[in-house]
Amino acid sequence: MKLATWNVNSLTVRLPQVLQWLAAQAAAGAPVDVLALQELKLTDDKFPLEAFRQAGYEAAVFGQKTYNGVALLTRAPRVPQDVVRNIPGFADEMARVITATVDAPGGALRVVGAYFPNGQEPGSEKFAYKLRWLDALRDWLREELQRHPRLVLMGDFNITFDDRDVWDPVALAGTIHCTDEERAKLAALTALGLVDAFRLFEQPPKTFSWWDYRQLAFPKNRGLRIDHVLVSEPLRAQVAACTIDRAPRKNQQPSDHAPVLLTLRAAG
């Protein structure tokens, strides 16, 4: 089973690229079974559900005009079940989280697709909101893991784990995505029993998932790894691979993020 996460930075602009990428994965013999999308930047009524259905996918959607917006695509015959939007109990006008249960090898899988707040800069009101949001996510996930021990949390986290995830750790120390406060909140999530699937494997140095559009950041590989896939401990033994696909970042008019893919082997 293959799961993936991709911040598409406007589905209206990037829809043909997403469909092409899904088709290419299928043509290679490893179709994506669940795809979490972030930054749809469109309302639910504008979501291209029919285009995805023609490609063989159903969708659970939580859109928002101009900003944010998340979705979970599931390859037929899977359909998203028991869908939850945003963090229960946390008042938020932003469409940032969508959660659903899907059938998977070894039993039902709870999938949480999330677009974490950016935070703007340390000390700002948006940074304080980010920290509150992270606390609320942790508290809710603690309960969710009790109900659903087989859980995957994936999306655009807007946080690096450590200096390996940063192209210039010295210059960017203490800046947004790289602060001690953000990393401590991320560590609090992993302390719930969630594992960074990417780091379960040897990875090439300076492997990133996001590159600024400016200053030739992608050709120079000046990026950050801020898109993550975390798996609960009961799933660790099923993780066969976790990779970042840089190819879509080379498209014309690409998203500034690359997809991250998780492969789960059959249980047993």
PDB file of C-alpha atoms in Angstrom:
ATOM      1  CA  MET A   1       0.000   0.000   0.000  1.00  0.00           C
ATOM      2  CA  LYS A   2       1.311   3.415  -0.923  1.00  0.00           C
ATOM      3  CA  LEU A   3       0.398   6.682   0.800  1.00  0.00           C
ATOM      4  CA  ALA A   4       1.614  10.145  -0.124  1.00  0.00           C
ATOM      5  CA  THR A   5       1.382  13.766   0.926  1.00  0.00           C
ATOM      6  CA  TRP A   6       1.765  16.800  -1.298  1.00  0.00           C
ATOM      7  CA  ASN A   7       1.288  20.512  -0.708  1.00  0.00           C
ATOM      8  CA  VAL A   8       0.150  21.510  -4.191  1.00  0.00           C
ATOM      9  CA  ASN A   9       0.005  25.275  -3.510  1.00  0.00           C
ATOM     10  CA  SER A  10      -3.292  25.755  -5.429  1.00  0.00           C
ATOM     11  CA  LEU A  11      -5.140  22.771  -6.822  1.00  0.00           C
ATOM     12  CA  THR A  12      -6.700  24.978  -9.477  1.00  0.00           C
ATOM     13  CA  VAL A  13      -3.257  25.604 -10.931  1.00  0.00           C
ATOM     14  CA  ARG A  14      -1.743  22.208 -10.203  1.00  0.00           C
ATOM     15  CA  LEU A  15      -4.632  19.790 -10.966  1.00  0.00           C
ATOM     16  CA  PRO A  16      -3.156  18.573 -14.289  1.00  0.00           C
ATOM     17  CA  GLN A  17       0.157  17.910 -12.545  1.00  0.00           C
ATOM     18  CA  VAL A  18      -1.491  15.934  -9.747  1.00  0.00           C
ATOM     19  CA  LEU A  19      -3.448  13.802 -12.208  1.00  0.00           C
ATOM     20  CA  GLN A  20      -0.347  13.249 -14.335  1.00  0.00           C
ATOM     21  CA  TRP A  21       1.684  12.269 -11.278  1.00  0.00           C
ATOM     22  CA  LEU A  22      -0.953   9.801 -10.075  1.00  0.00           C
ATOM     23  CA  ALA A  23      -1.116   8.265 -13.555  1.00  0.00           C
ATOM     24  CA  ALA A  24       2.680   7.961 -13.698  1.00  0.00           C
ATOM     25  CA  GLN A  25       2.775   6.201 -10.335  1.00  0.00           C
ATOM     26  CA  ALA A  26       0.136   3.735 -11.522  1.00  0.00           C
ATOM     27  CA  ALA A  27       1.944   3.177 -14.823  1.00  0.00           C
ATOM     28  CA  ALA A  28       5.092   2.334 -12.867  1.00  0.00           C
ATOM     29  CA  GLY A  29       3.171  -0.434 -11.119  1.00  0.00           C
ATOM     30  CA  ALA A  30       2.870   1.241  -7.720  1.00  0.00           C
ATOM     31  CA  PRO A  31      -0.331   3.293  -7.660  1.00  0.00           C
ATOM     32  CA  VAL A  32      -0.932   5.696  -4.799  1.00  0.00           C
ATOM     33  CA  ASP A  33      -3.715   4.392  -2.562  1.00  0.00           C
ATOM     34  CA  VAL A  34      -4.096   7.466  -0.332  1.00  0.00           C
ATOM     35  CA  LEU A  35      -2.983  10.998  -1.173  1.00  0.00           C
ATOM     36  CA  ALA A  36      -3.166  13.863   1.298  1.00  0.00           C
ATOM     37  CA  LEU A  37      -3.260  17.272  -0.381  1.00  0.00           C
ATOM     38  CA  GLN A  38      -2.630  20.638   1.254  1.00  0.00           C
ATOM     39  CA  GLU A  39      -3.155  24.257   0.208  1.00  0.00           C
ATOM     40  CA  LEU A  40      -6.064  23.530  -2.108  1.00  0.00           C
ATOM     41  CA  LYS A  41      -6.956  27.238  -2.055  1.00  0.00           C
ATOM     42  CA  LEU A  42     -10.522  26.541  -3.176  1.00  0.00           C
ATOM     43  CA  THR A  43     -13.919  25.935  -1.600  1.00  0.00           C
ATOM     44  CA  ASP A  44     -15.556  22.517  -1.484  1.00  0.00           C
ATOM     45  CA  ASP A  45     -17.920  23.329  -4.340  1.00  0.00           C
ATOM     46  CA  LYS A  46     -14.934  24.093  -6.591  1.00  0.00           C
ATOM     47  CA  PHE A  47     -13.135  20.847  -5.803  1.00  0.00           C
ATOM     48  CA  PRO A  48     -12.581  18.804  -9.022  1.00  0.00           C
ATOM     49  CA  LEU A  49     -14.169  15.639  -7.661  1.00  0.00           C
ATOM     50  CA  GLU A  50     -15.275  14.350 -11.055  1.00  0.00           C
ATOM     51  CA  ALA A  51     -11.739  14.634 -12.462  1.00  0.00           C
ATOM     52  CA  PHE A  52     -10.413  12.541  -9.588  1.00  0.00           C
ATOM     53  CA  ARG A  53     -13.231  10.025  -9.922  1.00  0.00           C
ATOM     54  CA  GLN A  54     -12.341   9.554 -13.566  1.00  0.00           C
ATOM     55  CA  ALA A  55      -8.796   8.851 -12.373  1.00  0.00           C
ATOM     56  CA  GLY A  56     -10.137   6.243  -9.947  1.00  0.00           C
ATOM     57  CA  TYR A  57     -10.227   8.196  -6.679  1.00  0.00           C
ATOM     58  CA  GLU A  58     -12.778   9.273  -4.124  1.00  0.00           C
ATOM     59  CA  ALA A  59     -12.140  12.274  -1.906  1.00  0.00           C
ATOM     60  CA  ALA A  60     -12.874  13.776   1.465  1.00  0.00           C
ATOM     61  CA  VAL A  61     -12.497  17.543   1.216  1.00  0.00           C
ATOM     62  CA  PHE A  62     -12.188  20.477   3.581  1.00  0.00           C
ATOM     63  CA  GLY A  63     -11.681  23.543   1.432  1.00  0.00           C
ATOM     64  CA  GLN A  64     -11.266  27.253   1.979  1.00  0.00           C
ATOM     65  CA  LYS A  65     -11.319  30.178  -0.429  1.00  0.00           C
ATOM     66  CA  THR A  66      -7.898  31.577  -1.367  1.00  0.00           C
ATOM     67  CA  TYR A  67      -6.018  30.001   1.543  1.00  0.00           C
ATOM     68  CA  ASN A  68      -5.371  26.618   3.173  1.00  0.00           C
ATOM     69  CA  GLY A  69      -7.682  23.705   2.335  1.00  0.00           C
ATOM     70  CA  VAL A  70      -6.951  19.985   2.645  1.00  0.00           C
ATOM     71  CA  ALA A  71      -8.181  16.759   1.094  1.00  0.00           C
ATOM     72  CA  LEU A  72      -7.689  13.003   1.278  1.00  0.00           C
ATOM     73  CA  LEU A  73      -7.907  11.024  -1.966  1.00  0.00           C
ATOM     74  CA  THR A  74      -8.448   7.271  -1.774  1.00  0.00           C
ATOM     75  CA  ARG A  75      -8.081   4.879  -4.695  1.00  0.00           C
ATOM     76  CA  ALA A  76     -11.168   2.820  -5.480  1.00  0.00           C
ATOM     77  CA  PRO A  77     -12.585   0.675  -4.037  1.00  0.00           C
ATOM     78  CA  ARG A  78     -11.378   2.384  -0.847  1.00  0.00           C
ATOM     79  CA  VAL A  79     -13.526   5.256   0.377  1.00  0.00           C
ATOM     80  CA  PRO A  80     -12.766   7.644   3.258  1.00  0.00           C
ATOM     81  CA  GLN A  81     -14.782   6.725   6.332  1.00  0.00           C
ATOM     82  CA  ASP A  82     -15.471   8.405   9.673  1.00  0.00           C
ATOM     83  CA  VAL A  83     -14.240  11.759   8.337  1.00  0.00           C
ATOM     84  CA  VAL A  84     -13.291  14.503  10.814  1.00  0.00           C
ATOM     85  CA  ARG A  85     -12.438  18.056   9.798  1.00  0.00           C
ATOM     86  CA  ASN A  86      -9.977  20.199  11.777  1.00  0.00           C
ATOM     87  CA  ILE A  87      -9.021  19.540  15.400  1.00  0.00           C
ATOM     88  CA  PRO A  88     -12.078  18.757  17.540  1.00  0.00           C
ATOM     89  CA  GLY A  89     -12.374  21.158  20.458  1.00  0.00           C
ATOM     90  CA  PHE A  90     -10.014  23.742  18.959  1.00  0.00           C
ATOM     91  CA  ALA A  91     -11.762  26.794  17.526  1.00  0.00           C
ATOM     92  CA  ASP A  92     -10.164  27.536  14.175  1.00  0.00           C
ATOM     93  CA  GLU A  93     -11.436  29.335  11.089  1.00  0.00           C
ATOM     94  CA  MET A  94      -8.684  27.801   8.946  1.00  0.00           C
ATOM     95  CA  ALA A  95      -9.174  24.551   7.004  1.00  0.00           C
ATOM     96  CA  ARG A  96      -6.057  22.680   8.085  1.00  0.00           C
ATOM     97  CA  VAL A  97      -6.800  19.077   9.022  1.00  0.00           C
ATOM     98  CA  ILE A  98      -8.793  16.243   7.501  1.00  0.00           C
ATOM     99  CA  THR A  99      -8.906  12.757   8.985  1.00  0.00           C
ATOM    100  CA  ALA A 100     -10.436   9.522   7.735  1.00  0.00           C
ATOM    101  CA  THR A 101     -10.256   5.776   8.181  1.00  0.00           C
ATOM    102  CA  VAL A 102      -9.305   3.628   5.177  1.00  0.00           C
ATOM    103  CA  ASP A 103      -8.942  -0.087   4.614  1.00  0.00           C
ATOM    104  CA  ALA A 104      -5.346  -1.279   4.684  1.00  0.00           C
ATOM    105  CA  PRO A 105      -3.218  -4.424   4.985  1.00  0.00           C
ATOM    106  CA  GLY A 106      -3.435  -5.573   8.575  1.00  0.00           C
ATOM    107  CA  GLY A 107      -6.611  -3.676   9.365  1.00  0.00           C
ATOM    108  CA  ALA A 108      -8.181  -0.243   9.259  1.00  0.00           C
ATOM    109  CA  LEU A 109      -5.785   2.698   9.030  1.00  0.00           C
ATOM    110  CA  ARG A 110      -6.503   6.133  10.477  1.00  0.00           C
ATOM    111  CA  VAL A 111      -5.017   8.809   8.212  1.00  0.00           C
ATOM    112  CA  VAL A 112      -4.580  12.412   9.325  1.00  0.00           C
ATOM    113  CA  GLY A 113      -3.718  14.885   6.575  1.00  0.00           C
ATOM    114  CA  ALA A 114      -2.605  18.253   7.924  1.00  0.00           C
ATOM    115  CA  TYR A 115      -1.404  21.654   6.827  1.00  0.00           C
ATOM    116  CA  PHE A 116       0.414  23.044   9.848  1.00  0.00           C
ATOM    117  CA  PRO A 117       0.453  26.825  10.331  1.00  0.00           C
ATOM    118  CA  ASN A 118       3.441  28.624   8.856  1.00  0.00           C
ATOM    119  CA  GLY A 119       3.978  30.874  11.861  1.00  0.00           C
ATOM    120  CA  GLN A 120       5.409  33.822   9.896  1.00  0.00           C
ATOM    121  CA  GLU A 121       8.231  34.661  12.318  1.00  0.00           C
ATOM    122  CA  PRO A 122       9.146  34.003  15.961  1.00  0.00           C
ATOM    123  CA  GLY A 123       7.422  36.412  18.309  1.00  0.00           C
ATOM    124  CA  SER A 124       4.538  37.195  15.972  1.00  0.00           C
ATOM    125  CA  GLU A 125       0.855  36.559  16.647  1.00  0.00           C
ATOM    126  CA  LYS A 126       0.884  33.915  13.917  1.00  0.00           C
ATOM    127  CA  PHE A 127       3.767  32.175  15.667  1.00  0.00           C
ATOM    128  CA  ALA A 128       1.820  32.106  18.936  1.00  0.00           C
ATOM    129  CA  TYR A 129      -1.168  30.662  17.048  1.00  0.00           C
ATOM    130  CA  LYS A 130       1.100  27.989  15.580  1.00  0.00           C
ATOM    131  CA  LEU A 131       2.271  26.915  19.022  1.00  0.00           C
ATOM    132  CA  ARG A 132      -1.305  26.800  20.360  1.00  0.00           C
ATOM    133  CA  TRP A 133      -2.390  24.830  17.315  1.00  0.00           C
ATOM    134  CA  LEU A 134       0.422  22.325  17.839  1.00  0.00           C
ATOM    135  CA  ASP A 135      -0.597  21.851  21.472  1.00  0.00           C
ATOM    136  CA  ALA A 136      -4.195  21.207  20.423  1.00  0.00           C
ATOM    137  CA  LEU A 137      -3.089  18.748  17.751  1.00  0.00           C
ATOM    138  CA  ARG A 138      -0.964  16.843  20.270  1.00  0.00           C
ATOM    139  CA  ASP A 139      -3.784  16.622  22.812  1.00  0.00           C
ATOM    140  CA  TRP A 140      -6.269  15.405  20.206  1.00  0.00           C
ATOM    141  CA  LEU A 141      -3.855  12.907  18.671  1.00  0.00           C
ATOM    142  CA  ARG A 142      -3.195  11.411  22.080  1.00  0.00           C
ATOM    143  CA  GLU A 143      -6.888  10.506  22.239  1.00  0.00           C
ATOM    144  CA  GLU A 144      -7.038   9.529  18.574  1.00  0.00           C
ATOM    145  CA  LEU A 145      -4.174   7.069  19.002  1.00  0.00           C
ATOM    146  CA  GLN A 146      -6.055   5.350  21.798  1.00  0.00           C
ATOM    147  CA  ARG A 147      -9.025   4.884  19.493  1.00  0.00           C
ATOM    148  CA  HIS A 148      -6.935   4.135  16.393  1.00  0.00           C
ATOM    149  CA  PRO A 149      -3.536   2.585  17.211  1.00  0.00           C
ATOM    150  CA  ARG A 150      -2.771   2.213  13.483  1.00  0.00           C
ATOM    151  CA  LEU A 151      -2.400   5.869  12.522  1.00  0.00           C
ATOM    152  CA  VAL A 152      -0.498   7.918   9.959  1.00  0.00           C
ATOM    153  CA  LEU A 153      -0.020  11.680  10.325  1.00  0.00           C
ATOM    154  CA  MET A 154       1.228  13.297   7.142  1.00  0.00           C
ATOM    155  CA  GLY A 155       1.317  16.687   5.524  1.00  0.00           C
ATOM    156  CA  ASP A 156       3.125  19.999   5.372  1.00  0.00           C
ATOM    157  CA  PHE A 157       4.379  20.417   8.936  1.00  0.00           C
ATOM    158  CA  ASN A 158       6.220  23.715   8.329  1.00  0.00           C
ATOM    159  CA  ILE A 159       8.830  22.489  10.848  1.00  0.00           C
ATOM    160  CA  THR A 160      12.224  20.845  10.420  1.00  0.00           C
ATOM    161  CA  PHE A 161      13.178  18.054  12.802  1.00  0.00           C
ATOM    162  CA  ASP A 162      16.849  18.988  13.024  1.00  0.00           C
ATOM    163  CA  ASP A 163      19.737  20.507  11.120  1.00  0.00           C
ATOM    164  CA  ARG A 164      19.806  17.643   8.623  1.00  0.00           C
ATOM    165  CA  ASP A 165      16.554  19.067   7.273  1.00  0.00           C
ATOM    166  CA  VAL A 166      18.039  22.506   6.570  1.00  0.00           C
ATOM    167  CA  TRP A 167      20.265  23.539   3.681  1.00  0.00           C
ATOM    168  CA  ASP A 168      22.173  26.084   5.809  1.00  0.00           C
ATOM    169  CA  PRO A 169      21.679  25.300   9.515  1.00  0.00           C
ATOM    170  CA  VAL A 170      23.943  28.128  10.651  1.00  0.00           C
ATOM    171  CA  ALA A 171      22.317  30.917   8.641  1.00  0.00           C
ATOM    172  CA  LEU A 172      18.776  29.676   9.363  1.00  0.00           C
ATOM    173  CA  ALA A 173      19.226  28.878  13.052  1.00  0.00           C
ATOM    174  CA  GLY A 174      16.317  30.323  15.038  1.00  0.00           C
ATOM    175  CA  THR A 175      14.325  31.324  11.958  1.00  0.00           C
ATOM    176  CA  ILE A 176      10.811  30.131  11.203  1.00  0.00           C
ATOM    177  CA  HIS A 177      10.559  26.349  10.684  1.00  0.00           C
ATOM    178  CA  CYS A 178      13.849  25.928  12.553  1.00  0.00           C
ATOM    179  CA  THR A 179      13.212  27.352  16.035  1.00  0.00           C
ATOM    180  CA  ASP A 180      13.705  25.416  19.246  1.00  0.00           C
ATOM    181  CA  GLU A 181      10.064  26.109  20.156  1.00  0.00           C
ATOM    182  CA  GLU A 182       8.691  24.540  16.963  1.00  0.00           C
ATOM    183  CA  ARG A 183      11.016  21.555  17.161  1.00  0.00           C
ATOM    184  CA  ALA A 184      10.032  20.953  20.780  1.00  0.00           C
ATOM    185  CA  LYS A 185       6.359  20.833  19.746  1.00  0.00           C
ATOM    186  CA  LEU A 186       7.244  18.393  16.967  1.00  0.00           C
ATOM    187  CA  ALA A 187       9.149  16.252  19.471  1.00  0.00           C
ATOM    188  CA  ALA A 188       6.021  16.266  21.651  1.00  0.00           C
ATOM    189  CA  LEU A 189       4.127  14.690  18.741  1.00  0.00           C
ATOM    190  CA  THR A 190       6.685  11.937  18.266  1.00  0.00           C
ATOM    191  CA  ALA A 191       6.642  11.353  22.038  1.00  0.00           C
ATOM    192  CA  LEU A 192       3.044  10.165  21.615  1.00  0.00           C
ATOM    193  CA  GLY A 193       4.462   7.139  19.834  1.00  0.00           C
ATOM    194  CA  LEU A 194       4.797   8.499  16.301  1.00  0.00           C
ATOM    195  CA  VAL A 195       7.870   7.778  14.195  1.00  0.00           C
ATOM    196  CA  ASP A 196       9.394   9.834  11.368  1.00  0.00           C
ATOM    197  CA  ALA A 197       9.138   7.239   8.584  1.00  0.00           C
ATOM    198  CA  PHE A 198      11.719   9.030   6.439  1.00  0.00           C
ATOM    199  CA  ARG A 199      14.440   8.558   9.055  1.00  0.00           C
ATOM    200  CA  LEU A 200      13.772   4.839   9.376  1.00  0.00           C
ATOM    201  CA  PHE A 201      16.024   4.508   6.322  1.00  0.00           C
ATOM    202  CA  GLU A 202      19.419   5.740   5.195  1.00  0.00           C
ATOM    203  CA  GLN A 203      18.788   8.881   3.169  1.00  0.00           C
ATOM    204  CA  PRO A 204      21.039  10.976   0.964  1.00  0.00           C
ATOM    205  CA  PRO A 205      22.290  14.116   2.726  1.00  0.00           C
ATOM    206  CA  LYS A 206      20.492  17.368   1.976  1.00  0.00           C
ATOM    207  CA  THR A 207      17.262  15.686   0.923  1.00  0.00           C
ATOM    208  CA  PHE A 208      14.529  18.298   1.087  1.00  0.00           C
ATOM    209  CA  SER A 209      10.822  18.607   0.271  1.00  0.00           C
ATOM    210  CA  TRP A 210      10.452  22.378  -0.160  1.00  0.00           C
ATOM    211  CA  TRP A 211      12.417  25.010  -2.061  1.00  0.00           C
ATOM    212  CA  ASP A 212      11.647  28.703  -2.346  1.00  0.00           C
ATOM    213  CA  TYR A 213      10.671  29.942  -5.806  1.00  0.00           C
ATOM    214  CA  ARG A 214      13.227  32.722  -5.493  1.00  0.00           C
ATOM    215  CA  GLN A 215      17.005  32.914  -5.941  1.00  0.00           C
ATOM    216  CA  LEU A 216      17.319  29.627  -7.838  1.00  0.00           C
ATOM    217  CA  ALA A 217      16.722  27.752  -4.597  1.00  0.00           C
ATOM    218  CA  PHE A 218      15.724  24.498  -6.291  1.00  0.00           C
ATOM    219  CA  PRO A 219      18.597  24.260  -8.803  1.00  0.00           C
ATOM    220  CA  LYS A 220      20.989  25.078  -5.953  1.00  0.00           C
ATOM    221  CA  ASN A 221      19.178  22.651  -3.604  1.00  0.00           C
ATOM    222  CA  ARG A 222      18.685  25.297  -0.958  1.00  0.00           C
ATOM    223  CA  GLY A 223      15.669  23.722   0.663  1.00  0.00           C
ATOM    224  CA  LEU A 224      14.064  22.407   3.810  1.00  0.00           C
ATOM    225  CA  ARG A 225      12.471  19.098   4.730  1.00  0.00           C
ATOM    226  CA  ILE A 226       9.181  20.273   6.188  1.00  0.00           C
ATOM    227  CA  ASP A 227       6.787  17.712   4.668  1.00  0.00           C
ATOM    228  CA  HIS A 228       6.652  14.621   6.848  1.00  0.00           C
ATOM    229  CA  VAL A 229       5.011  11.235   7.299  1.00  0.00           C
ATOM    230  CA  LEU A 230       4.749   9.991  10.877  1.00  0.00           C
ATOM    231  CA  VAL A 231       3.555   6.464  11.644  1.00  0.00           C
ATOM    232  CA  SER A 232       2.406   4.984  14.930  1.00  0.00           C
ATOM    233  CA  GLU A 233       4.514   2.267  16.539  1.00  0.00           C
ATOM    234  CA  PRO A 234       2.178  -0.578  15.511  1.00  0.00           C
ATOM    235  CA  LEU A 235       2.872   0.360  11.867  1.00  0.00           C
ATOM    236  CA  ARG A 236       6.659   0.643  12.130  1.00  0.00           C
ATOM    237  CA  ALA A 237       7.284  -2.967  11.108  1.00  0.00           C
ATOM    238  CA  GLN A 238       5.143  -2.485   7.982  1.00  0.00           C
ATOM    239  CA  VAL A 239       7.087   0.529   6.687  1.00  0.00           C
ATOM    240  CA  ALA A 240       8.946  -0.640   3.578  1.00  0.00           C
ATOM    241  CA  ALA A 241      10.075   2.736   2.224  1.00  0.00           C
ATOM    242  CA  CYS A 242       9.693   6.492   2.594  1.00  0.00           C
ATOM    243  CA  THR A 243      10.981   8.780  -0.136  1.00  0.00           C
ATOM    244  CA  ILE A 244      10.680  12.279  -1.548  1.00  0.00           C
ATOM    245  CA  ASP A 245       9.897  12.599  -5.269  1.00  0.00           C
ATOM    246  CA  ARG A 246      11.732  15.659  -6.592  1.00  0.00           C
ATOM    247  CA  ALA A 247      10.508  15.172 -10.156  1.00  0.00           C
ATOM    248  CA  PRO A 248       7.294  17.275  -9.898  1.00  0.00           C
ATOM    249  CA  ARG A 249       9.351  20.236  -8.647  1.00  0.00           C
ATOM    250  CA  LYS A 250      10.924  20.332 -12.125  1.00  0.00           C
ATOM    251  CA  ASN A 251       7.566  20.903 -13.834  1.00  0.00           C
ATOM    252  CA  GLN A 252       6.612  24.157 -15.416  1.00  0.00           C
ATOM    253  CA  GLN A 253       4.700  26.188 -12.813  1.00  0.00           C
ATOM    254  CA  PRO A 254       5.421  23.635 -10.086  1.00  0.00           C
ATOM    255  CA  SER A 255       4.359  23.647  -6.486  1.00  0.00           C
ATOM    256  CA  ASP A 256       7.200  24.720  -4.234  1.00  0.00           C
ATOM    257  CA  HIS A 257       6.778  21.362  -2.419  1.00  0.00           C
ATOM    258  CA  ALA A 258       7.564  17.830  -3.578  1.00  0.00           C
ATOM    259  CA  PRO A 259       5.467  14.757  -2.737  1.00  0.00           C
ATOM    260  CA  VAL A 260       6.557  12.453   0.067  1.00  0.00           C
ATOM    261  CA  LEU A 261       5.672   8.774  -0.337  1.00  0.00           C
ATOM    262  CA  LEU A 262       5.242   6.006   2.234  1.00  0.00           C
ATOM    263  CA  THR A 263       5.104   2.327   1.274  1.00  0.00           C
ATOM    264  CA  LEU A 264       3.579  -0.155   3.688  1.00  0.00           C
ATOM    265  CA  ARG A 265       4.181  -3.872   3.276  1.00  0.00           C
ATOM    266  CA  ALA A 266       1.565  -6.468   4.112  1.00  0.00           C
ATOM    267  CA  ALA A 267       1.170  -7.119   7.824  1.00  0.00           C
ATOM    268  CA  GLY A 268       2.600 -10.262   9.298  1.00  0.00           C
TER     269      GLY A 268
END
